[in-house]
Tab-separated table of C-alpha atoms and ligand atoms in Angstrom:
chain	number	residue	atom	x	y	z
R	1	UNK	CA	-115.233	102.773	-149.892
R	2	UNK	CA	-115.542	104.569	-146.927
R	3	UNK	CA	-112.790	104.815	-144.216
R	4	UNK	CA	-114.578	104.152	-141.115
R	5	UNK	CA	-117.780	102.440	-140.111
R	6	UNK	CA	-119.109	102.578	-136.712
R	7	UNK	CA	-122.071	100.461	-135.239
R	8	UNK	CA	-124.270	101.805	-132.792
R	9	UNK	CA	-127.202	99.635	-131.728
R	10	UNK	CA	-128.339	96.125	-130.404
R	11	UNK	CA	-128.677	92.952	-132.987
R	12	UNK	CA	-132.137	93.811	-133.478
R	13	UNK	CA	-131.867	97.882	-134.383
R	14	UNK	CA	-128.816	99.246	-135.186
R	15	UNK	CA	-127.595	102.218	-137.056
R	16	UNK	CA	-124.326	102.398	-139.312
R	17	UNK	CA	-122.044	105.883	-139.310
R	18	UNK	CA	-120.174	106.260	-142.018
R	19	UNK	CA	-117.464	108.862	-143.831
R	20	UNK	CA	-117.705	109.381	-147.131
R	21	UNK	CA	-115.285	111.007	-149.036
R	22	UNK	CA	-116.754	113.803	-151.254
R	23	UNK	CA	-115.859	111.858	-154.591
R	24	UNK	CA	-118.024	109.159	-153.599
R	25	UNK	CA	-121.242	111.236	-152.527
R	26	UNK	CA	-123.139	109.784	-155.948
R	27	UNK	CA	-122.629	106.130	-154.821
R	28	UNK	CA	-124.377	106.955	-151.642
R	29	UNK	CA	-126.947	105.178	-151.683
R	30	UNK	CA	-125.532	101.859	-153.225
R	31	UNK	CA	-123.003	102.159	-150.171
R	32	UNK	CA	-125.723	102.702	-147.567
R	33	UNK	CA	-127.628	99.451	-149.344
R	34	UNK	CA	-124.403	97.225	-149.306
R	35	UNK	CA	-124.020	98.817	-145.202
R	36	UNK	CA	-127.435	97.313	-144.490
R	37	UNK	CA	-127.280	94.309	-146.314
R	38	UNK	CA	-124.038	92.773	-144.858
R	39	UNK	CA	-124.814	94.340	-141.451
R	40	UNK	CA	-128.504	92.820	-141.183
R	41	UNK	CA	-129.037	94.641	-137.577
R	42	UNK	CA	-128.507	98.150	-139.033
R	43	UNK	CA	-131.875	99.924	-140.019
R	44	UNK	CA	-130.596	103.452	-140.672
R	45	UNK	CA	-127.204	104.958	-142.543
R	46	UNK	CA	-126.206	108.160	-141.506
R	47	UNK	CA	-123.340	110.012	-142.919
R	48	UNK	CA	-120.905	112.372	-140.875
R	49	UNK	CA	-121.747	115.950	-141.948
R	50	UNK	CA	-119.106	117.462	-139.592
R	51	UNK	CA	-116.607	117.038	-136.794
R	52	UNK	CA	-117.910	116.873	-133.225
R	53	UNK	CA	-118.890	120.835	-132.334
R	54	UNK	CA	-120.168	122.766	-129.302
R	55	UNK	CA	-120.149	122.398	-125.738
R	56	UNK	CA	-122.382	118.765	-126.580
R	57	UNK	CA	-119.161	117.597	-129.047
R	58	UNK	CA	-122.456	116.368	-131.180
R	59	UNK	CA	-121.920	115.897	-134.700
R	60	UNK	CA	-123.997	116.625	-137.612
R	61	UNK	CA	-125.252	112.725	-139.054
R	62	UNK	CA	-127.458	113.139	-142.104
R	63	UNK	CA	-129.676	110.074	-142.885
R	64	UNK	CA	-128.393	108.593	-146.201
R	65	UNK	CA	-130.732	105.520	-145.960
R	66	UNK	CA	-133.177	103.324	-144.122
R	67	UNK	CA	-135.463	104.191	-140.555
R	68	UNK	CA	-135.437	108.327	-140.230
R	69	UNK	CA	-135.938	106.712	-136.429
R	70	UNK	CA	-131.894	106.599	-134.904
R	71	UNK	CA	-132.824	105.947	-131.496
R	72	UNK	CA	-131.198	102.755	-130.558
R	73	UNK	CA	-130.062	100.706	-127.513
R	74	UNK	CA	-126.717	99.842	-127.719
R	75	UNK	CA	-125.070	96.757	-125.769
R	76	UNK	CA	-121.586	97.250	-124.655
R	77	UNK	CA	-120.206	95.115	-122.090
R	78	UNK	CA	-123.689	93.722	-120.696
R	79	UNK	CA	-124.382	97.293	-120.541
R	80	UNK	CA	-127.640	99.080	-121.920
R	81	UNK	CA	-127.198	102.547	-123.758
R	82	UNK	CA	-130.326	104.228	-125.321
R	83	UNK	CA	-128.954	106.958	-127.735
R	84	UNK	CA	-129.717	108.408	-130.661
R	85	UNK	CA	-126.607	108.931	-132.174
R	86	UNK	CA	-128.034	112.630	-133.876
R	87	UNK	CA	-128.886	113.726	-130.429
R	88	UNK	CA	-126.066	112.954	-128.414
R	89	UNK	CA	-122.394	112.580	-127.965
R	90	UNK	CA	-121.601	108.495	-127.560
R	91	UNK	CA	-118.817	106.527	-129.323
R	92	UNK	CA	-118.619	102.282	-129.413
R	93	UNK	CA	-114.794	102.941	-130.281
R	94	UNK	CA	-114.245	104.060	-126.384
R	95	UNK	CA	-115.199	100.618	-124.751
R	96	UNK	CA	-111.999	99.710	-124.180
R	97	UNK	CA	-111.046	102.837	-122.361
R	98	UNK	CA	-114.391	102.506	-120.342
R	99	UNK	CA	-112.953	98.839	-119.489
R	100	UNK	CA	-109.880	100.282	-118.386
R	101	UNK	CA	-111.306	102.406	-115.897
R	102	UNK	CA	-113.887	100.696	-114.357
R	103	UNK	CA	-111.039	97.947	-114.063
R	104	UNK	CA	-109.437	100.908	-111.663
R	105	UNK	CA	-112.110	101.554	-109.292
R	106	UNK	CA	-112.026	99.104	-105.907
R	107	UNK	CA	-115.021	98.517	-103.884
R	108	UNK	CA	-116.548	101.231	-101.931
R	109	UNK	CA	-115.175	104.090	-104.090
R	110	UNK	CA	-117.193	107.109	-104.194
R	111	UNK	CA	-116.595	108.797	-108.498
R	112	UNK	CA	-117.474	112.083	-109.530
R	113	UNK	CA	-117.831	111.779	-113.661
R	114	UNK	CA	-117.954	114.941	-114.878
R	115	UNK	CA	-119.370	115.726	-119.017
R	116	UNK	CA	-121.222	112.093	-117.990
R	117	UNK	CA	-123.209	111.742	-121.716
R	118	UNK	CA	-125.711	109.336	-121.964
R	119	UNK	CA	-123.990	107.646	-118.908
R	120	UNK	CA	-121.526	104.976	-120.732
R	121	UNK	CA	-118.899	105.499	-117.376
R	122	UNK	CA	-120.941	105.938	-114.791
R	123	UNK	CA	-122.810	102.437	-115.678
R	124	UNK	CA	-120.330	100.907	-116.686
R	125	UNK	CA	-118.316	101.355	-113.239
R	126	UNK	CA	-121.680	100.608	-111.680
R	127	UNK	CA	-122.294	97.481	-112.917
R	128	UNK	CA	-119.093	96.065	-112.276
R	129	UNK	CA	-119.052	96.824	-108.521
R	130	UNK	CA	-121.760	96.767	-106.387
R	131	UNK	CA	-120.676	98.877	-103.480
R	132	UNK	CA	-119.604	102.178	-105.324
R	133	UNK	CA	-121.358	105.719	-105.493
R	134	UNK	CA	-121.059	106.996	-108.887
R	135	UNK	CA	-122.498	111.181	-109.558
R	136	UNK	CA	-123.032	112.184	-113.101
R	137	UNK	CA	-122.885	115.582	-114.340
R	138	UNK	CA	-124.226	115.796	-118.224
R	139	UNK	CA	-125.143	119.426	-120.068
R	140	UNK	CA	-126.934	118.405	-122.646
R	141	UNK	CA	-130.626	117.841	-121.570
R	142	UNK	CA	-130.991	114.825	-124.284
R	143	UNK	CA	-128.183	113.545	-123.110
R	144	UNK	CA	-129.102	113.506	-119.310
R	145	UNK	CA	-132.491	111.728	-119.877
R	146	UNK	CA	-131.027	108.994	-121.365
R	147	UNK	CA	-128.686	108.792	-118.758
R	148	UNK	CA	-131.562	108.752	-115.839
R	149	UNK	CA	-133.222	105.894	-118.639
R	150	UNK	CA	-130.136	104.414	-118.573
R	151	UNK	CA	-129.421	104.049	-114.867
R	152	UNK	CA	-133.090	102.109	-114.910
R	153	UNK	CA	-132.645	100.117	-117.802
R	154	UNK	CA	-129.241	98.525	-116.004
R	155	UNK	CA	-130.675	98.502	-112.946
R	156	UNK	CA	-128.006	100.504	-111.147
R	157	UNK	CA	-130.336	103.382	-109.400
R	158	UNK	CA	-128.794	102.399	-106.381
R	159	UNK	CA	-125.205	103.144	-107.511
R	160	UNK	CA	-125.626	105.975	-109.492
R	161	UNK	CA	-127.124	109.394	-109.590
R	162	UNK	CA	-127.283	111.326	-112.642
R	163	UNK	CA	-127.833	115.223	-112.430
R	164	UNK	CA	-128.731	117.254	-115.221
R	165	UNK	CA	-126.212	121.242	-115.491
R	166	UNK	CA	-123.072	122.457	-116.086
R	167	UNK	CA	-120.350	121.340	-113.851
R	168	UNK	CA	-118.808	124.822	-112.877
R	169	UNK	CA	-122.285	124.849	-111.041
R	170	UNK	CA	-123.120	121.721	-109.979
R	171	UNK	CA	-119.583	120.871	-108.383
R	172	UNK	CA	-119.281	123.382	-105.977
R	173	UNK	CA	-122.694	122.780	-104.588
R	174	UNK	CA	-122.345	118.929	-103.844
R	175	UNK	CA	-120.375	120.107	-100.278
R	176	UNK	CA	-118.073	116.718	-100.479
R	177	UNK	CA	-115.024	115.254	-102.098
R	178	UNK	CA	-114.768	111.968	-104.277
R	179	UNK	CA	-111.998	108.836	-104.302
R	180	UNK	CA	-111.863	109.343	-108.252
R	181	UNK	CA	-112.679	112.002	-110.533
R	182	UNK	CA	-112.955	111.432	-114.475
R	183	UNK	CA	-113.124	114.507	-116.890
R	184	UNK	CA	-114.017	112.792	-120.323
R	185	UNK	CA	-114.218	115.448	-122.080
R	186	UNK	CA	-110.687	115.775	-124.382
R	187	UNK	CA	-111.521	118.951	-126.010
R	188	UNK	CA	-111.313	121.520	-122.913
R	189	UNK	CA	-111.568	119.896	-119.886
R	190	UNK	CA	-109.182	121.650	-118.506
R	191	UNK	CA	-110.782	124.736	-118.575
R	192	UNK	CA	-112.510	122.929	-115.930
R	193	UNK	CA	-109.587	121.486	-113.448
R	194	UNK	CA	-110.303	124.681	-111.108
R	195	UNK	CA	-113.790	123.146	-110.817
R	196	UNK	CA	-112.410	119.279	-110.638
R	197	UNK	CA	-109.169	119.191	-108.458
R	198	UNK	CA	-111.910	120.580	-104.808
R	199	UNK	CA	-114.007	117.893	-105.439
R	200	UNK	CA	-110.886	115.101	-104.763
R	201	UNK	CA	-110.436	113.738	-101.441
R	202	UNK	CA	-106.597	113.892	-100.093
R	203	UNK	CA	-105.213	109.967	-101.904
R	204	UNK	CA	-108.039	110.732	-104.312
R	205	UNK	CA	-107.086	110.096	-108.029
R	206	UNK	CA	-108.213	112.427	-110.884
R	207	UNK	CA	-108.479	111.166	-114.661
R	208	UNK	CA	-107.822	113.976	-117.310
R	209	UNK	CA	-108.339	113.735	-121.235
R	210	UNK	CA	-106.482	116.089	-122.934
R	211	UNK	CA	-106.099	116.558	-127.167
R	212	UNK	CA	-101.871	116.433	-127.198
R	213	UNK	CA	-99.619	116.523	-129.908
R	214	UNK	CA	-96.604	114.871	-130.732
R	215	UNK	CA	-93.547	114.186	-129.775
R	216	UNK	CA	-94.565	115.878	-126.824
R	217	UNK	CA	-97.724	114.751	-125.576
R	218	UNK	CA	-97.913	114.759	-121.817
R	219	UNK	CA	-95.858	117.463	-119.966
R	220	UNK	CA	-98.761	120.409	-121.819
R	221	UNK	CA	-100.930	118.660	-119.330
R	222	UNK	CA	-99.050	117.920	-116.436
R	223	UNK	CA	-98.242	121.522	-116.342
R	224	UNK	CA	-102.095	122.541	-116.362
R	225	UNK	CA	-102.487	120.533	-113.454
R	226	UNK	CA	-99.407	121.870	-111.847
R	227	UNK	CA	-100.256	125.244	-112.157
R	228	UNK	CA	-103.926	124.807	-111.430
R	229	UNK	CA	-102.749	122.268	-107.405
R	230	UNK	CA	-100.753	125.394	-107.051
R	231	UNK	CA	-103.429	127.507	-107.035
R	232	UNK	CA	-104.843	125.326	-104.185
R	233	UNK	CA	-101.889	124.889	-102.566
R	234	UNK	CA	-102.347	120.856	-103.042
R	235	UNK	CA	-99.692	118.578	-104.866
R	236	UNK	CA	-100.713	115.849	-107.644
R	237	UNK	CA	-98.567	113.342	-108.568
R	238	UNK	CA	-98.804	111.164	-111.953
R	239	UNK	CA	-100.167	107.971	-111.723
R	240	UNK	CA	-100.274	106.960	-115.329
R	241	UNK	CA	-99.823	108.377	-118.990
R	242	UNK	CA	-101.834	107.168	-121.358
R	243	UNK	CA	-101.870	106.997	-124.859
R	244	UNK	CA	-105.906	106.385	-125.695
R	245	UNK	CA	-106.499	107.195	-129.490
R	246	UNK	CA	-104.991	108.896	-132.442
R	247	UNK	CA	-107.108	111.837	-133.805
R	248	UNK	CA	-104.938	112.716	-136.254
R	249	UNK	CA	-100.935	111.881	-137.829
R	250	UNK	CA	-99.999	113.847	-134.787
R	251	UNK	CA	-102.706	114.629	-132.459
R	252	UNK	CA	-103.952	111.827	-129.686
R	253	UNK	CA	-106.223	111.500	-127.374
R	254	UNK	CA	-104.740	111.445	-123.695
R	255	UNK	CA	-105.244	110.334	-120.310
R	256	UNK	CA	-103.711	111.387	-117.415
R	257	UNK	CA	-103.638	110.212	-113.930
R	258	UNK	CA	-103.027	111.725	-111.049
R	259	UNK	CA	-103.124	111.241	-107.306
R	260	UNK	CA	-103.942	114.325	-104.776
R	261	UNK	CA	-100.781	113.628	-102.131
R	262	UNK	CA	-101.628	116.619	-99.968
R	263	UNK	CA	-104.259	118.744	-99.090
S	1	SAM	C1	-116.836	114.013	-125.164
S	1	SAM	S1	-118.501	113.910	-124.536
S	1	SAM	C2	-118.325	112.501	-123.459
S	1	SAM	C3	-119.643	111.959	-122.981
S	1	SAM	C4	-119.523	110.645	-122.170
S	1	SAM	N1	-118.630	110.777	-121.044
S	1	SAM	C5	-119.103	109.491	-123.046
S	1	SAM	O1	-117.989	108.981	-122.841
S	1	SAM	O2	-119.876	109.084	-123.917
S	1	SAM	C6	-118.496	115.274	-123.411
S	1	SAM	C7	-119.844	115.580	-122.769
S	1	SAM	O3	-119.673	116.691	-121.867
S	1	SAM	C8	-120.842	117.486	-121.869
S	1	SAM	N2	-120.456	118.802	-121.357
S	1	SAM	C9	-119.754	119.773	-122.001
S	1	SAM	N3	-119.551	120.828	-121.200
S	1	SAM	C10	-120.110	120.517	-119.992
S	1	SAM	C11	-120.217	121.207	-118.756
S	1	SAM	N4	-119.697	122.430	-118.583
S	1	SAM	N5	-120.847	120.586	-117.722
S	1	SAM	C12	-121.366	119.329	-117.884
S	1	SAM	N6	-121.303	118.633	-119.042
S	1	SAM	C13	-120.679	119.213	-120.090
S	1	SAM	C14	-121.301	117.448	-123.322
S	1	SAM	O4	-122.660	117.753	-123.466
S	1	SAM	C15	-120.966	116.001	-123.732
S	1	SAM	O5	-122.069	115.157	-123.546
């Protein structure tokens, strides 16, 4: 049976993700057929190949059963997402977090979301106030024009604007500083805080995911963004540590959040 079983997709086209061990490889198919028969939405089974890998954190899916076609629009929140899951990074498990956040922002905020994906923050914050600027900054070219068919599809074009590049060259171009900055992007961002921590305004507040391990799991990177204000002779002080998602018996997902006090 496998361990985990994510749903990406709408109740009309959906596709199922699943881990099999290696034991069960030869039951496959009878596992993919029982996926799509209780889940009636799901059209396509596609097993994890690998972990999440290069600067896109994509993962290698291989179709196990059902409709080679994985693009889908997922619905999250009375959000729109068009993905396909083999193209992109996106995860339904991170709703929550996404809830969190856009519960954060007030009215009139201006957000910088850096490593933006196929837009899941950015629209989500968007649709949930109608005053605020959001800027995306995606990578992956894939992932980018779903964003921009994103923004139209949940009819924020107003509210957001998505731009396509890597953020070490986008950010310093943009010649202006943000309320909130989010770096969702656990696995090295940051590598990127030298690139980040200009772009907040002075009261500005700065959300950092960070992989951590246990018992230990927030002073590694509290101490990045130490030594990175001191750099810019700015101060940061924590807002918030936050305990997101277990990767592993000892290894979590973080968040932290911090507040630029002086600039
Ligand atoms: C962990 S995914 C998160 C995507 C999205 N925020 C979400 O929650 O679904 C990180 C994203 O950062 C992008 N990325 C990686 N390095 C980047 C860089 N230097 N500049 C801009 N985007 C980058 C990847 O392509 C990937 O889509």
């Amino acid at each position: 049976v496998p361990r985990s079983l994510d749903i990406i997709g709408s109740k009309t086209k959906a596709v199922a993700i699943i881990e099999l061990p290696e034991e069960l490889r030869e039951f496959e198919p009878e596992i993919a057929n029982a996926a799509m028969k209780i889940h009636k939405n799901v059209r396509s089974v596609l097993a994890k190949e690998s972990g999440r890998e290069g600067e896109f954190r994509n993962r290698r899916l291989r179709l196990i059963a059902g409709d080679p076609d994985t693009e889908v629009v997922h619905r999250e929140a009375g959000c729109m997402f068009k993905l396909d899951p083999r193209e992109v990074y996106f995860s339904p498990r991170e709703s929550e977090e996404r809830e969190r956040i856009s519960g954060k922002v007030a009215d009139g905020e201006s957000v910088l979301v850096m490593f933006s994906g196929v837009g899941p923050f950015p629209i989500r914050i968007a649709k949930k106030h109608d005053n605020v600027r959001v800027t995306a900054i995606e990578l992956n070219p894939r992932a980018h024009n779903y964003c921009v068919e994103n923004i139209c599809l949940n009819r924020v074009e107003d509210r957001v604007s998505a731009l396509l590049g890597d953020v070490r060259e986008i950010c310093p171009k943009l010649g202006r500083t943000y309320d909130r900055v989010l770096m969702p992007l656990p696995k090295g961002a940051h590598a990127f805080l030298d690139v980040a921590m200009p772009m907040l305004r002075e009261g500005g507040v700065l959300h950092l995911y960070h992989w951590a391990q246990e018992p230990d799991l927030f002073s590694g990177a509290e101490e990045l963004i130490a030594r990175c204000a001191d750099g810019f002779n700015v101060h940061l002080e924590t807002l918030e540590r936050v305990k997101v998602s277990q990767y592993s018996p000892r290894v979590w997902k973080i968040r932290l959040d911090s507040k630029l006090i002086a600039s």
